[in-house]
XYZ file of C-alpha atoms in Angstrom:
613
model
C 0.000 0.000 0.000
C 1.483 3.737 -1.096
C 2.642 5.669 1.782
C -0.263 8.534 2.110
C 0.491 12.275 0.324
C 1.575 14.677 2.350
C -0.423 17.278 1.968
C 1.214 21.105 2.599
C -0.463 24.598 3.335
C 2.003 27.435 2.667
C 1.419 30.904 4.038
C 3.061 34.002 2.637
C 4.921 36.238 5.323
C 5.867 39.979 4.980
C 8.018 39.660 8.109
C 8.925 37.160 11.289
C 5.946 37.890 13.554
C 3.432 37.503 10.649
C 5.239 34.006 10.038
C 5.409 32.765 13.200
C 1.250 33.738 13.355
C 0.793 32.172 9.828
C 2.273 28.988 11.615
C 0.724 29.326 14.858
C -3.330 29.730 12.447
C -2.187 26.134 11.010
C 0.193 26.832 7.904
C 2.768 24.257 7.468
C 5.057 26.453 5.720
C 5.842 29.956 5.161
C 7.974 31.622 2.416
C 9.380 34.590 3.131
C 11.398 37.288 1.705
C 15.524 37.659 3.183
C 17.335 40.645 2.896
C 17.415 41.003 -0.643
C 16.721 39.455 -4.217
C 13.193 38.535 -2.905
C 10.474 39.347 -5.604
C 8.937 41.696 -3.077
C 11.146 44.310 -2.695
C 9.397 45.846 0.051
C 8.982 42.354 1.967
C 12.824 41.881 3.328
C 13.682 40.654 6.800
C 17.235 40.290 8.005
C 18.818 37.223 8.659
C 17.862 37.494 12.616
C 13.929 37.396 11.795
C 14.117 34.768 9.410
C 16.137 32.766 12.202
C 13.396 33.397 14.908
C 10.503 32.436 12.135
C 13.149 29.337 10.997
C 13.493 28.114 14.972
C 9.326 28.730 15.920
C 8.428 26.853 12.504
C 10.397 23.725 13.370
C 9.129 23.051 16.772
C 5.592 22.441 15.030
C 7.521 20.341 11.777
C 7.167 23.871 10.155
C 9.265 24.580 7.640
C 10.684 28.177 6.186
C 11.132 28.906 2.303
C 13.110 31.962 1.405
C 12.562 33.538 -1.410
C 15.063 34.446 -3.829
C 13.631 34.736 -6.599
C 14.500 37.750 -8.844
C 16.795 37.877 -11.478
C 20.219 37.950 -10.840
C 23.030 40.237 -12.452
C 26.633 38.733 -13.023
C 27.960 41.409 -10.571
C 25.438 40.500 -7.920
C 26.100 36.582 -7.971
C 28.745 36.169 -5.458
C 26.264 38.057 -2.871
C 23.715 35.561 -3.858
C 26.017 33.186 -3.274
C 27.229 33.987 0.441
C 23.284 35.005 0.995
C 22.238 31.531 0.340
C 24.878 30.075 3.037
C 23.563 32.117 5.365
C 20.474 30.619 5.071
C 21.294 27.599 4.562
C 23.314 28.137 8.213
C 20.225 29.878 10.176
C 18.001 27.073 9.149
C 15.988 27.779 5.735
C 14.569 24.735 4.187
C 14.547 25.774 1.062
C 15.089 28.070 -1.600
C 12.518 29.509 -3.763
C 14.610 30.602 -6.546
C 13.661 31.769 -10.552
C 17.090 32.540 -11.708
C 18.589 29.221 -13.232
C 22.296 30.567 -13.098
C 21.866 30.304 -8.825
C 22.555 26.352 -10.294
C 25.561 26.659 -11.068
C 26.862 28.739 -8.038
C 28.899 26.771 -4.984
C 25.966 26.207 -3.033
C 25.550 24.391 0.293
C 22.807 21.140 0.155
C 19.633 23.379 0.640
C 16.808 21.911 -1.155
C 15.900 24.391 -4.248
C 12.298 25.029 -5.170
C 11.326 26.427 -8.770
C 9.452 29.495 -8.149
C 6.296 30.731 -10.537
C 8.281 33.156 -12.473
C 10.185 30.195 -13.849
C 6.557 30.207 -15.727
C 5.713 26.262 -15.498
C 3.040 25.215 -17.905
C 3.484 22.049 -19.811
C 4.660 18.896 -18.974
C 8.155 19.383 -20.485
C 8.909 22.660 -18.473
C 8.311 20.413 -15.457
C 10.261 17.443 -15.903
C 13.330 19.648 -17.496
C 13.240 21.618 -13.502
C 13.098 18.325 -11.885
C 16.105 16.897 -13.973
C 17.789 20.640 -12.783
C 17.864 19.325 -9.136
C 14.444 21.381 -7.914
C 12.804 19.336 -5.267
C 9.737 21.434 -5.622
C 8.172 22.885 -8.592
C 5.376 26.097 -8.490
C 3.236 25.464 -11.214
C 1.637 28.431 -13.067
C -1.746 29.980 -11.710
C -3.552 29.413 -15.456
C -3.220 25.605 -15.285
C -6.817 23.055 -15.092
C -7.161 20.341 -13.136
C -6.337 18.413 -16.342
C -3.189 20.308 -17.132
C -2.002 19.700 -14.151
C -2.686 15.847 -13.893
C -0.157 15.784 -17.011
C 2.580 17.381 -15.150
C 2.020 14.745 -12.277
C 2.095 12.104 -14.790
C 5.858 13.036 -15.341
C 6.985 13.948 -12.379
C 7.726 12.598 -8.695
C 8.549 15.907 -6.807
C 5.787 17.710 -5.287
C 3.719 20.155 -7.026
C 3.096 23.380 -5.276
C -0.216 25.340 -6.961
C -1.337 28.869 -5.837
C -5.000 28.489 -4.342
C -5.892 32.311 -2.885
C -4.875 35.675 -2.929
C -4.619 38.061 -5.907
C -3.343 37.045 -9.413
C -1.109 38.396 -11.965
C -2.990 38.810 -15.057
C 0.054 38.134 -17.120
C 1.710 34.303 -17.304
C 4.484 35.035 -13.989
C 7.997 36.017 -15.277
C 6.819 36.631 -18.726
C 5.334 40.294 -17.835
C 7.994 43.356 -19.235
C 4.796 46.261 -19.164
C 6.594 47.733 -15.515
C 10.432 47.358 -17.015
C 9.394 49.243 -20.489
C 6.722 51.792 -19.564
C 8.180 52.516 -15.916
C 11.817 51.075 -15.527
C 10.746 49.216 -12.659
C 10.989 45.315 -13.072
C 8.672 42.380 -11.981
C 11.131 40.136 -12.272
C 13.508 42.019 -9.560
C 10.694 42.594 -7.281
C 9.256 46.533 -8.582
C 6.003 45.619 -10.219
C 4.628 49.075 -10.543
C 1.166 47.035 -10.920
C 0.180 48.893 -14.134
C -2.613 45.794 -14.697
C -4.649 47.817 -11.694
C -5.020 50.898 -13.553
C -8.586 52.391 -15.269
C -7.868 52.176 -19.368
C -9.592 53.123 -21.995
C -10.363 50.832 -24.936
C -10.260 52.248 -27.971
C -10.521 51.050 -32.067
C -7.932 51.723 -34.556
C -9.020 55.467 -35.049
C -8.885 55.894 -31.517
C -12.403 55.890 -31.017
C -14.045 54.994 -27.765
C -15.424 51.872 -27.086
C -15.359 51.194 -23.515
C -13.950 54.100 -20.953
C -11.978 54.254 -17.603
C -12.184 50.460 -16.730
C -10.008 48.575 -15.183
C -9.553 45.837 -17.790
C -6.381 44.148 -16.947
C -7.438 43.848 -12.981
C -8.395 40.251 -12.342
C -9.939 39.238 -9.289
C -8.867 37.474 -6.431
C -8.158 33.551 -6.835
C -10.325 31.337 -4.225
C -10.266 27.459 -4.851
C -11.088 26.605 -1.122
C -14.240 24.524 -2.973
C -11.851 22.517 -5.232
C -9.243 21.564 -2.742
C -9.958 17.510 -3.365
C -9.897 17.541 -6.630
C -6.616 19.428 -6.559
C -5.301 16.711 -4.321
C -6.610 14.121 -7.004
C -4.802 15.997 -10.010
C -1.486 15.659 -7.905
C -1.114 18.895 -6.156
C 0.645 18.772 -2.733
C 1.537 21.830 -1.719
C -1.195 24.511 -1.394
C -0.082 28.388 -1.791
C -2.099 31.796 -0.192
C -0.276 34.544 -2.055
C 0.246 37.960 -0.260
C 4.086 38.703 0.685
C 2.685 42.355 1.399
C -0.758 41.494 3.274
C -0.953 42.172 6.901
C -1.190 39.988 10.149
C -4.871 39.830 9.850
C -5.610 38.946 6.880
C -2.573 35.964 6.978
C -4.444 34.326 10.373
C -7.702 34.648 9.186
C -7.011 32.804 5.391
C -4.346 30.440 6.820
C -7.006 29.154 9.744
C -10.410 28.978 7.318
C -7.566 26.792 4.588
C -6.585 24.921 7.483
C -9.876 23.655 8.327
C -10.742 22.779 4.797
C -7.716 20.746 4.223
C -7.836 19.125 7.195
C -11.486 17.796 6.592
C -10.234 16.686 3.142
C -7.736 14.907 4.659
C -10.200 13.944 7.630
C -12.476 11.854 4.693
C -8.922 10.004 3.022
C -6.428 9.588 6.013
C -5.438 6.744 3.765
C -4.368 8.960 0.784
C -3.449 12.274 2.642
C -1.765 13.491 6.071
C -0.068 16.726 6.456
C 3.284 17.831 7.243
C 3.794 19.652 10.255
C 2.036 18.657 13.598
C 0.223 20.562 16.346
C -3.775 20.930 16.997
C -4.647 24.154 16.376
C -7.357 26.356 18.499
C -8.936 29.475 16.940
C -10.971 32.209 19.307
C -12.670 33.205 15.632
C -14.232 32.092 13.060
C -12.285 32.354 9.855
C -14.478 34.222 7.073
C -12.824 34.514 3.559
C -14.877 37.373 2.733
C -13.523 39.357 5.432
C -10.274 39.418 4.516
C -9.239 42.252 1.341
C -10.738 40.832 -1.882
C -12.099 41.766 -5.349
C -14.317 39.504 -5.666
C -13.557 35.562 -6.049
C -12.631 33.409 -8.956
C -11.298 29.802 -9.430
C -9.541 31.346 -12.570
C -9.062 28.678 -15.191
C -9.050 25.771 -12.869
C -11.623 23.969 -15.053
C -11.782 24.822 -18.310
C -9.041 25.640 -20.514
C -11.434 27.812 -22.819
C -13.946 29.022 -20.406
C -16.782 29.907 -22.365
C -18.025 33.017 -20.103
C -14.606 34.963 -18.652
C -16.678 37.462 -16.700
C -15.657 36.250 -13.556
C -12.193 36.355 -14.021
C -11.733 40.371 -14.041
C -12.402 43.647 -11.575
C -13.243 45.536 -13.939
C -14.931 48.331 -11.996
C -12.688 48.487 -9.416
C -9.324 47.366 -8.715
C -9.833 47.864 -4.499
C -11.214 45.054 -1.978
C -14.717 44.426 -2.471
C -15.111 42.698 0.963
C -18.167 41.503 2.707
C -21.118 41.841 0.963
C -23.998 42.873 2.959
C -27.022 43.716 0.630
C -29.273 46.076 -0.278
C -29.839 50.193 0.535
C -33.736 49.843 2.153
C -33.741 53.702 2.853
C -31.004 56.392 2.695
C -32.201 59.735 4.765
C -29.066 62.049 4.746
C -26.098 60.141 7.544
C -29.091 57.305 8.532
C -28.568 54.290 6.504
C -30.951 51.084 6.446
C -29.648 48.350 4.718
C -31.415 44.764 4.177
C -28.990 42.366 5.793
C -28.777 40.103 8.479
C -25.067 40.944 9.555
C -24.417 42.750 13.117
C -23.045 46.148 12.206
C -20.584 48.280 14.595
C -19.266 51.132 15.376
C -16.112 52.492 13.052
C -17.353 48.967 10.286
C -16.111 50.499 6.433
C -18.879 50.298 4.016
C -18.604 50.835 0.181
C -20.678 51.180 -2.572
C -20.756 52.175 -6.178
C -21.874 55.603 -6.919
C -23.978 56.980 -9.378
C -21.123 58.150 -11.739
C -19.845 54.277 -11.254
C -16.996 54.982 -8.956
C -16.654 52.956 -6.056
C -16.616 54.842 -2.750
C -16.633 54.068 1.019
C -18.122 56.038 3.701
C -17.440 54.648 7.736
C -19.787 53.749 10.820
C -20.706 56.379 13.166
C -23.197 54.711 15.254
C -24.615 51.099 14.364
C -28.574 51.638 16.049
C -29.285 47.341 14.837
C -31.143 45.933 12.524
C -29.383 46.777 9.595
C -29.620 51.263 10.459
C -26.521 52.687 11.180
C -25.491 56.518 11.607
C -22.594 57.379 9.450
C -20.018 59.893 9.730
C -21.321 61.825 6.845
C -24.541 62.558 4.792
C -24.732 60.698 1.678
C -27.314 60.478 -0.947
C -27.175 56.040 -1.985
C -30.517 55.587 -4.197
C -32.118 52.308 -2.838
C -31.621 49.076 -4.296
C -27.594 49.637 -4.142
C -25.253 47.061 -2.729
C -23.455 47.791 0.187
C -20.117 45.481 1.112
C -18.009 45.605 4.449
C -14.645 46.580 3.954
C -13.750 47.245 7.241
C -15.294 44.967 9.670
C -14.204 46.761 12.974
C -14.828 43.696 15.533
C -13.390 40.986 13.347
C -10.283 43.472 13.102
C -9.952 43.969 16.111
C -10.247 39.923 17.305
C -7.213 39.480 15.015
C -5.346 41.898 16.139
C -5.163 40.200 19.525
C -3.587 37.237 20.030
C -6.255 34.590 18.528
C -5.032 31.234 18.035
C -2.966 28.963 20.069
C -1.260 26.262 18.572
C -0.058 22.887 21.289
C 1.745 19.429 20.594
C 0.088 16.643 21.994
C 2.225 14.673 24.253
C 1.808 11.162 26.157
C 3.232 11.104 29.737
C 4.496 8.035 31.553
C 5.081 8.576 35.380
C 7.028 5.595 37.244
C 8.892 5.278 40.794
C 10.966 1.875 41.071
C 13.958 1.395 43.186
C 14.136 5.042 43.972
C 14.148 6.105 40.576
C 11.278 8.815 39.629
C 11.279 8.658 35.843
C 9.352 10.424 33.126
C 8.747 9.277 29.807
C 6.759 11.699 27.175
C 6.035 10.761 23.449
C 4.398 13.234 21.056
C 2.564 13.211 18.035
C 5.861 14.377 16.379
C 7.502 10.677 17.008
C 9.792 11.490 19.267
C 10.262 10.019 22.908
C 12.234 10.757 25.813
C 12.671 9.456 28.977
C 14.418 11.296 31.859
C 14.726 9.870 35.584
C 15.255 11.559 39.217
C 17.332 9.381 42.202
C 14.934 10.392 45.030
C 13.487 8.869 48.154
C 9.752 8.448 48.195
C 7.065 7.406 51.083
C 3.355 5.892 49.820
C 0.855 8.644 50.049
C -2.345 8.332 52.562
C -5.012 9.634 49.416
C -4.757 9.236 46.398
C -2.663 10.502 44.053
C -3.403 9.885 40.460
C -5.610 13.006 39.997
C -2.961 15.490 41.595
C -0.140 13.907 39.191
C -2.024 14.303 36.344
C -2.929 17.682 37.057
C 0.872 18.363 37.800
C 2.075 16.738 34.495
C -0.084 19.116 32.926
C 0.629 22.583 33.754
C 2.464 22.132 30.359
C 2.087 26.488 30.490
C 4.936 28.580 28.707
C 5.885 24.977 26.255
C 3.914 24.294 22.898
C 3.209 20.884 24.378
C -0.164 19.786 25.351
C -1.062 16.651 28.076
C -3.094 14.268 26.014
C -2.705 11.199 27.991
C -1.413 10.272 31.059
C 0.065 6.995 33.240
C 0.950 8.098 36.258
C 3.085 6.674 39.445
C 0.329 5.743 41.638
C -0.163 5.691 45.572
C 3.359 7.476 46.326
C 3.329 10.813 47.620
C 5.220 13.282 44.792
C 6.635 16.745 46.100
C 5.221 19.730 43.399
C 8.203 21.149 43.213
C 10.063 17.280 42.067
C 7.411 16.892 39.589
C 7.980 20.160 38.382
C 11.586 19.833 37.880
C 11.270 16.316 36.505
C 8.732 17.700 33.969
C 10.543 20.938 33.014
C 13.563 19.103 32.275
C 11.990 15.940 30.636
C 10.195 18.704 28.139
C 13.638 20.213 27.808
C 14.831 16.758 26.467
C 11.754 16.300 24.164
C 12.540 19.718 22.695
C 16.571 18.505 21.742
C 15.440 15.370 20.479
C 13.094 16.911 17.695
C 15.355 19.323 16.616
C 17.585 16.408 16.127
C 15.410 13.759 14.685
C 14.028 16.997 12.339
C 14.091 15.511 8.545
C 16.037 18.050 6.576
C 15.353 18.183 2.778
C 18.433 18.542 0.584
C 19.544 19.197 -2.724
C 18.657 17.032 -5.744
C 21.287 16.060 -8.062
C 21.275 17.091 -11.503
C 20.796 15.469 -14.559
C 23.912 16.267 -16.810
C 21.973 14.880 -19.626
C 18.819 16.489 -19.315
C 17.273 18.418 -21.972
C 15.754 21.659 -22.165
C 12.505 21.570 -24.047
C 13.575 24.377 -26.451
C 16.621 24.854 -28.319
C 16.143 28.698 -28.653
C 15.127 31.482 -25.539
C 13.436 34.812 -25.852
C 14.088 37.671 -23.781
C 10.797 36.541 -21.552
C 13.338 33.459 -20.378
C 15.071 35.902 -18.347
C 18.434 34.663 -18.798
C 20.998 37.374 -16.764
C 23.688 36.344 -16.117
C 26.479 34.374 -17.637
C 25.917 31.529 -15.211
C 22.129 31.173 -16.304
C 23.654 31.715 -20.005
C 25.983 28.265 -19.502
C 23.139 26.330 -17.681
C 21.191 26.387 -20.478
C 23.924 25.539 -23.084
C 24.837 22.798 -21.251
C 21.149 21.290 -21.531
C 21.153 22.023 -25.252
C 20.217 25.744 -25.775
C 21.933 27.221 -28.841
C 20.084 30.383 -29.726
C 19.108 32.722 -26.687
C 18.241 36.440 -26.940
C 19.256 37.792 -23.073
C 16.768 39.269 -20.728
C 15.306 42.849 -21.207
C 16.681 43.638 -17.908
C 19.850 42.271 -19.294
C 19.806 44.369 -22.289
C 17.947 43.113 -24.736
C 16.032 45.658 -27.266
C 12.605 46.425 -26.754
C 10.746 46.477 -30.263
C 7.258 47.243 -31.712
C 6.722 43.207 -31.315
C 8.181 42.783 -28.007
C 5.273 40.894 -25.646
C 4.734 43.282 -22.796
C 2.234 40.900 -21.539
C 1.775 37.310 -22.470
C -2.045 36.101 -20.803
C -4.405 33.522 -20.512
C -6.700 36.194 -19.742
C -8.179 37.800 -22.803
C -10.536 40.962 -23.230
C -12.292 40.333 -26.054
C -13.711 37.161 -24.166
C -14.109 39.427 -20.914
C -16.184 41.984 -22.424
C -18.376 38.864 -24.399
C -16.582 39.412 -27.834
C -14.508 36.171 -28.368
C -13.364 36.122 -31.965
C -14.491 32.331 -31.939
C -18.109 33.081 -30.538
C -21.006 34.668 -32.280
C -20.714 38.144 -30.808
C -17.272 38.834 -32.435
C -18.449 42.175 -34.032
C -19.729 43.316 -30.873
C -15.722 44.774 -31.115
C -13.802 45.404 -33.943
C -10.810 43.621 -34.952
C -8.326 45.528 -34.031
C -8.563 47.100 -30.531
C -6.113 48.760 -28.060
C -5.396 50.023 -24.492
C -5.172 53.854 -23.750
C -3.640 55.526 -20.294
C -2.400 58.782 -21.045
C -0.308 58.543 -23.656
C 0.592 55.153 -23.594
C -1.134 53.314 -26.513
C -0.725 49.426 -26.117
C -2.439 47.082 -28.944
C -4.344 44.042 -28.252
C -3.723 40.733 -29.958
C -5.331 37.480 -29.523
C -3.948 34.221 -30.326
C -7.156 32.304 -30.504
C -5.427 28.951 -31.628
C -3.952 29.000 -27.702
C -6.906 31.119 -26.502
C -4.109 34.012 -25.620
C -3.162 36.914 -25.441
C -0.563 39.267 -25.884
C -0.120 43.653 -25.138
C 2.701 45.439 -27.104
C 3.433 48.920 -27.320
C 2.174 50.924 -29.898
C 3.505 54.374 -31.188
C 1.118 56.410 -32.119
């Protein structure tokens, strides 16, 4: 009989406290930014955080990714180089790393994870990383359930898929609209986030056809209804994007994903089990619509050609749509009635979309119950309009208290033979200690079972938790021996973990791999001369350098390659019926930047390049 899956949730982490809370709200893992080449630029810790995130992770089986996963210059590779050791010292697991020419630095054993910018789509792509050495491999955020069953097919490593949090419109590592238009690369962690702007989209005359919406802004990805048949198709490893989110919203996804998985595994115990340990108790209750959103979509999870795309886009507004609440009953100048069941508070952010279209918030003065609340202006909201929570004051406020304590269960064996007091305790971890006290004991008058147990217990200030207990029996116990025998017994069950801790390493690589292509583009991202070598040892022979490498941008260059497509968004798929409701050729205004809009409908893609006008 196969040995079950094991099954990972990995939280994202701006910094060490919101890591150790991602772990403490059930994550298994955490990826986090170091001190630099991290595709967040504004997401760096220094090597002392991600120690104390590295050292709380491991007590619970947790384990720490770093990210470094920009693109690397040749000057900046020997940095890289004593960054990763560092790591690799303090007690990172692994590496999540885009630039290939990290390969071929001297690099300690650390396990090496592909990250999404190494844009992972096909079958090939995947078994070409694995044959690199990656022991982990992020497949793209586009890919179906089928897609991704062919990339288990060839593959043994696990298969890490994004499942919440916002989404790039454009294929990861293959987007050049922030190095061109602003000088400020995606790839080396400065997305300037141009796909949340309002365009225009105009015809070839530059004619209006649809004005000031935000056409490139996708919604937020939520798959937290598809999480077993993700598990089916082979993924392992479960991803919550947000590197920049805050504390609250981290706890509050990470617990409501740990309770799904967990009753996915709950149903197959024989197929699935996680990988970190620890029982997990919440003082909320997790609510993905209270956390920053723009609305939810499973993306192209199950259909490569989706046949209706308008739930894939924002297109009215690129902010967090929240909570929706319902309906405007009766507006009468700062008293608001709204039809909705929800308990409203004091200082609660509501929005709404205005007559001109715009979407605008106004804040709780005074909630007066069922569904009236004073606000802290006059506003005119014509009934019938939909009102969302995007500030939920007490559910803020909850999280931003301590609100979830995560414990180890532990087994205790209490025994007193031949003036030996020993302790033995086994957790859930599998590890087990025993530790013994030369002492001189008399039998006890009462009983003493309950008063051992209860002493074994106070397992206060430890992660450990008494789950069962064996105790010594009619012999009278001093507090203060137990104590000491239990402190230090503890003591020994935290050393033997750290030592019995499995430690992922490096894979080899396959000399005699092949890369799938024979010929790179600049949206391969090779920079460096390392990356350069990589590839010609694997059988590249033509390859055009990265933009941010040098390359020359032209009138063709692909400022964004997507799944995504407008025409099919806006109902005008040049395959469907309603093709004319646009014309043929149709392109993005902002300002004075003119991009043109091309569809590859043999792939069902699409690509933006710049167009002088």
């Amino acid at each position: 009989m196969e040995k079950p899956a094991l099954i990972e949730l990995l939280a994202p982490a701006r910094d060490a406290d919101i890591a150790i809370a991602a772990i403490d709200h059930g994550a298994d893992a955490v990826y986090m930014g170091a001190s630099h080449h991290g595709a967040r630029a504004d997401a760096c810790n220094t090597l002392d955080d991600v120690r104390r995130a590295c050292d709380y992770a491991h007590k619970f089986g947790g384990r720490i990714y770093a990210t470094v996963n920009t693109l690397v210059y040749d000057n900046e590779l020997m940095e890289v180089e004593r960054l990763v050791h560092e790591l690799y010292r303090i007690g990172v697991d692994a590496l999540i790393v885009q630039d290939l020419g990290l390969l071929r630095l001297d690099l300690p054993p650390i396990a090496l994870h592909a990250s999404t910018q190494c844009d992972l789509r096909t079958p090939e792509k995947a078994r070409f990383l694995e044959s690199l050495g990656f022991s982990q491999l992020v497949m793209a955020r586009e890919l179906t359930l089928d897609e991704i069953r062919a990339i288990r097919q060839v593959t043994t490593v696990p298969l890490e898929a994004f499942v919440h949090g916002a989404l790039c419109v454009s294929y990861s590592g293959r987007c050049a609209i922030s190095q061109v238009l602003k000088g400020r690369s995606a790839n080396r962690g400065e997305c300037a986030q141009l796909c949340r702007l309002p365009y225009d989209l105009v015809d070839g005359k530059g004619r209006i056809l649809v004005k000031g919406k935000h056409l490139l802004s996708l919604r937020d990805m939520s798959r937290h209804d598809r999480l077993e048949q993700m598990m089916a198709a082979g993924v392992s490893s479960f991803k919550i994007e947000g590197r920049l989110k805050d504390v609250g919203y981290v706890k509050n996804v990470v617990a409501y994903y740990r309770h799904a998985i967990d009753q996915v595994i709950a149903r197959q115990p024989e197929r699935y089990r996680r990988t970190s340990f620890g029982k997990v108790d919440l003082t909320f209750e997790p609510s993905l619509e209270k956390s920053f959103n723009r609305g939810f979509t499973r993306y192209f999870l199950d259909e490569r050609h989706p046949k209706d795309g308008t739930a894939m886009a924002s297109v009215d507004t690129p902010k967090s749509q929240g909570e929706y609440l319902g309906r405007v009953v009766r507006c009468n100048g700062n008293e608001l009635t709204i039809d909705t069941r929800a308990t409203l508070a004091n200082g609660d952010g509501l929005s709404y979309f205005d007559t001109q279209g715009e979407f605008t918030g106004t804040r709780v003065n005074l909630a007066l119950g069922g569904g009236t609340v004073l606000l802290r202006e006059r506003v005119a909201i014509p009934r019938g309009t939909a009102i969302y929570r995007t500030g939920n004051k007490a559910f803020d406020d909850r999280l931003n208290k301590p609100s979830a304590n995560r414990s180890i269960a532990v087994d205790a064996t209490l025994r007193y033979t031949g003036g030996m007091l020993t302790l033995t305790l086994a957790d859930e971890r599998g590890n087990r200690v025993t530790h013994a006290i030369e002492c001189d004991l008399q039998a006890a008058d009462k009983p003493q079972e309950a008063r051992q147990t209860a002493e074994l217990a106070k397992m206060g200030g430890t992660i450990y938790r008494l789950d069962d207990a064996q105790v010594a029996g009619n012999v009278f116990i001093p507090a203060s021996l137990l104590s000491r025998l239990r402190r230090e017994t503890v003591e020994l069950l935290d050393r033997a973990h750290l030592i019995t801790r499995p430690v992922d390493k490096r894979r080899p690589e396959a000399k005699n791999a092949s890369c799938p292509t024979t010929k790179l583009e600049p949206a391969d991202n090779v920079a460096n001369h390392l990356a350069e070598q990589l590839y010609r040892d694997h059988g590249v022979i033509d390859m055009v350098p990265a933009l941010e490498a040098g390359a020359t941008v032209t009138a063709s260059t692909p400022l964004m390659h997507t799944r995504y497509c407008i025409r099919r968004q806006l109902g005008a798929c040049l395959k469907g019926k309603n093709a004319n409701v646009l014309p043929r050729d149709i392109f993005l205004k902002t300002g004075s930047t003119l991009l043109q809009v091309t569809c590859n409908c043999k792939a069902c893609e699409m690509t933006l390049t710049q167009h002088k006008q």
